[in-house]
Amino acid sequence: MQLRSIAPVCAALALTVVTPVLAQESPSVTSPDGRLKMTFILKQGKDAHEGAGALGYSVTFKGKRVLNESALGLDLDSGPMLGSEVRIERAEPSSGIDDYGLRNTKTSKVHDPYNAVVVHAVEAGGTHRKLDVEARAYNSGIAFRYLVPAQDGLQDLKLKSEGTEFRFAEDDTAWVLALPNYRSSYESEYVRLNLSALSNQGGVSSNFLIGTPVLLHQPGVAWLSLMEADLETNSSMYLTNPSGNWAGHYLSVKLSPRWDDPQYAVLGTLPHHSAWRVLGIADDPGPLVESNLLTDLNPPSRLTDTSWIHGGKASWNWWVDNVSKTGHSAFTTEVMKEYIDFSAANGLPYFMLDAGWSKSGDITQLNGKVDVPELVRYGATKNVKVWIWLYSTSVMKQMQEAFPLYEKWGVAGLKIDFVNRDDQQGIQFYYDVAKLAAEHHLMVDFHGCHTPWGLLRTYPNVLSYEAVLGLENNKVGRRDSPVDRTTFASTRLLAGPMDFTAGAFDNATEDKFVARNEAPMAMGTRAQQLALYVIYETPFPMLSDSPQNYTNQPGFQFLKDVPVEWDETHVLSSTPGEEAVIARRHGDDWYLGAMTNWQARTLQVPLSFLGNGRYVAQMYEDAQDTASEPKHLNISSRSVSSKETFSLRLAPGGGAAIRFKKEN
C-alpha cells in the first residue's frame, strides 16, 4: 500500500520501504542512533475478540522505560472509542531524512534522519472502522499522529475528543503552564510540580488545564518535552492529569472545543490526519531546546519568494508610554517619528507602532492621532520600516480588505494581539492570516496567542509568537523576575520563537523595584537584559526602553551588534528556574548569553563551541558592585580560542553577554 501524501515532503527525502511487519510482532520504530524506541501494543480485555485489544504504545530511552503502556484512540460521533478494540492488520516501516533550510530562527540548515512506521488497525466489531497511526523516531524524540482514512460507512469526521495518554514510568517532576480555560493568551508562568500533584493536592482531587510545551524530568533516566506540531485543520492540544489520586502520574489529551459547537473538537472530511504528538527525549534539557522536531514535522515552505522577509530589531512606543524627547508622553505622528529617528541612528530596521492608531472596530481607518502612511513615508527616507499593532477580532473581520491596504501604505509587518483562541477555527485563523499576509508581503508577529508549533517552516513570514509577557508584566505589578526568565529558557523556548519584551535599562534590585506605567523599571541587572537577546529566540525583538534611556549608556553597543537570525545554536547549560547559558552563531561570529536567578553564581563555560582560530571576546558582565547597583557593567575585550574556559561571575539576578568576533 502506498503511503498517503499528507506527510510533510522534505527538500531532500530518502525513503526506504521494507517488508510490512506482521501484526503479531508488536510493531515498533527505533531512532537512527538506536537510543529511542516506540512499541505499539494491544491490551486485551476479558471480553475482547480474538486477536483484538485496546491500541496503545510504550517508549524506551537507552533501554529504560520512559512511558509505560499508554492508550491511543479517537472518540468520534458514534460508536465506542476508535482504537478501544482493534486488530493490527499490518505495519509499514520506512525511513527518511528531513533536509531543509530555515530563516529567522535558531539554525539555518536542518539535516535530521528518522525511521517511521504506519500501523494499520481495524475494529474487531461494529462497522469495522479503520484507524492508522503514523510514528516517527528521530534521534531527539518520538512523534506520532492519527490518520483516519476514507472508508465505507464513515464519510465525515466528527471528533469529540482524543484518547491519547502519556503514562510516564515515574512520578516525573514537571514544569507546566497552568491555564484558566481554553480562551487565554497563554500569558502565565510555569510552575514546578510532580505529575501526581497535578491531580491531587492535600488528598483532595483537583485538575489543571495545562498548555504546551511541558518540560519533565525523570531523574536518572531522561529529560522530556511534550509538544505538538502541524496543527492545520485541527484543534489545539491541552493536557490534564485525570487520575484524582496520589498514585496517578500520567497526562491525557484534551482538545480545545469548537466555539460554535463545543461538543466537537474537529469537524471535517476524510481522509484526515491529526496534529503530531511530539515527545522530545534527551539526557539533559539543552538538546531539547536545540532540537528541530517541530519544524521537521511541518510542511515545507509554501512561499516561492522569501526575499522580502527579514527579521530585525525595532524601537517601540508602548512599553514607555509614548514618551517623547521632552520627557512627556504624547501619541502623535511627530513623537512617533522620534522613534523612527532613533532606529535610523542606531541601525535598527524597524519601528513598532502599537495600539491606538485606528478607529475603534475598523482597522482600515485612521483615528486622527497617528498618520500611519505618513510614518511609513518618513521611515522610508531613513531606511526604517514600520510595523503596526492590530486587534485579532478586527483582523478576523477585515483582513481581506485591510491587508491589501497595508501593502499599499508600505507597512512591513503586523503585530496581531489577543488571539485568545486555539479551537479548530482559531487554529485556521493563524493559517489564513499567514497566507493572506504573505500574498501582500506582510510579516506577522502573533501576540496573546498559542505557543508555536513549527508554522514558521510553512510560512516563513510568521516571525514570532508571544506566550509570556516579559517586561510588560512590570507595568502592572505582576513581576517578571530572573527566576521566571531562567525557567522560560528551558520551557517556553522549547517551542521556538518568542516575542519576549527585553532591553530595559532602568534596572533594579528586587527590593527597590517599583511597578509603574511611566518610566518603567525591570528587575535584575543590565547584563541580564543584554543576555536575553542571545538566550531567547526572538527574530523580531524590541529595544523596549525609551530612546533617551539608551543615550550614552554602557551596554547599548551590544544591543546594536547582536543579530536576530542564527546559523547554529548550542545550549551550554540549563537548569530551569536557576541558570541558562546559550551560544549562537551568526556567520563567523558567536554570541553568548548567560543568566541566573536571584542567586549569585560563578559558571565555568568551556569555549569549545568556537571554530578554529582566535576570536576577540567583547564582554559585558556584572560589575563588582552590581548586586546593589544593577545598572553597572564591566565591559572588556580579550583574545580567546576554543581551548579556553571562561569563568563568569553572575550577580543576583545577573548575567553576561559576549560577542566573539573572528580575528582575521
Short mmCIF file of C-alpha atoms in Angstrom, two decimals, residues 8-9 100-103 229-232 294-306 308-309 430-432 434-435 438 453-463 465:
data_model
loop_
_atom_site.label_atom_id
_atom_site.label_comp_id
_atom_site.label_asym_id
_atom_site.label_seq_id
_atom_site.Cartn_x
_atom_site.Cartn_y
_atom_site.Cartn_z
CA PRO A 8 5.46 16.63 5.08
CA VAL A 9 7.59 16.47 1.95
CA TYR A 100 15.86 21.85 4.53
CA GLY A 101 16.79 25.44 5.25
CA LEU A 102 15.20 27.88 7.71
CA ARG A 103 15.13 31.65 8.16
CA ALA A 229 3.27 20.05 15.52
CA ASP A 230 1.42 20.71 12.23
CA LEU A 231 -1.98 21.79 13.57
CA GLU A 232 -3.57 22.64 10.23
CA LEU A 294 8.60 20.91 15.39
CA THR A 295 9.78 22.25 12.04
CA ASP A 296 10.68 18.73 10.88
CA LEU A 297 7.05 17.72 11.29
CA ASN A 298 5.53 20.68 9.43
CA PRO A 299 5.06 21.00 5.65
CA PRO A 300 7.77 22.80 3.65
CA SER A 301 7.51 26.48 2.80
CA ARG A 302 4.57 27.44 0.65
CA LEU A 303 6.21 30.72 -0.37
CA THR A 304 8.21 30.83 -3.58
CA ASP A 305 9.75 34.23 -2.82
CA THR A 306 11.04 34.97 0.68
CA TRP A 308 11.28 40.35 1.37
CA ILE A 309 11.22 38.57 4.75
CA TYR A 430 -3.30 31.53 12.01
CA TYR A 431 -3.01 29.82 8.63
CA ASP A 432 -5.41 32.22 6.92
CA ALA A 434 -0.11 33.80 7.34
CA LYS A 435 -1.23 33.02 3.78
CA ALA A 438 2.35 36.64 2.54
CA TRP A 453 4.09 24.55 16.54
CA GLY A 454 6.55 24.89 13.63
CA LEU A 455 4.40 27.06 11.38
CA LEU A 456 7.44 29.20 10.54
CA ARG A 457 8.68 26.47 8.20
CA THR A 458 5.48 26.51 6.15
CA TYR A 459 5.01 30.29 6.31
CA PRO A 460 8.41 31.95 6.94
CA ASN A 461 6.70 35.37 7.13
CA VAL A 462 5.42 34.40 10.60
CA LEU A 463 8.36 35.53 12.71
CA TYR A 465 4.72 34.38 18.93
#
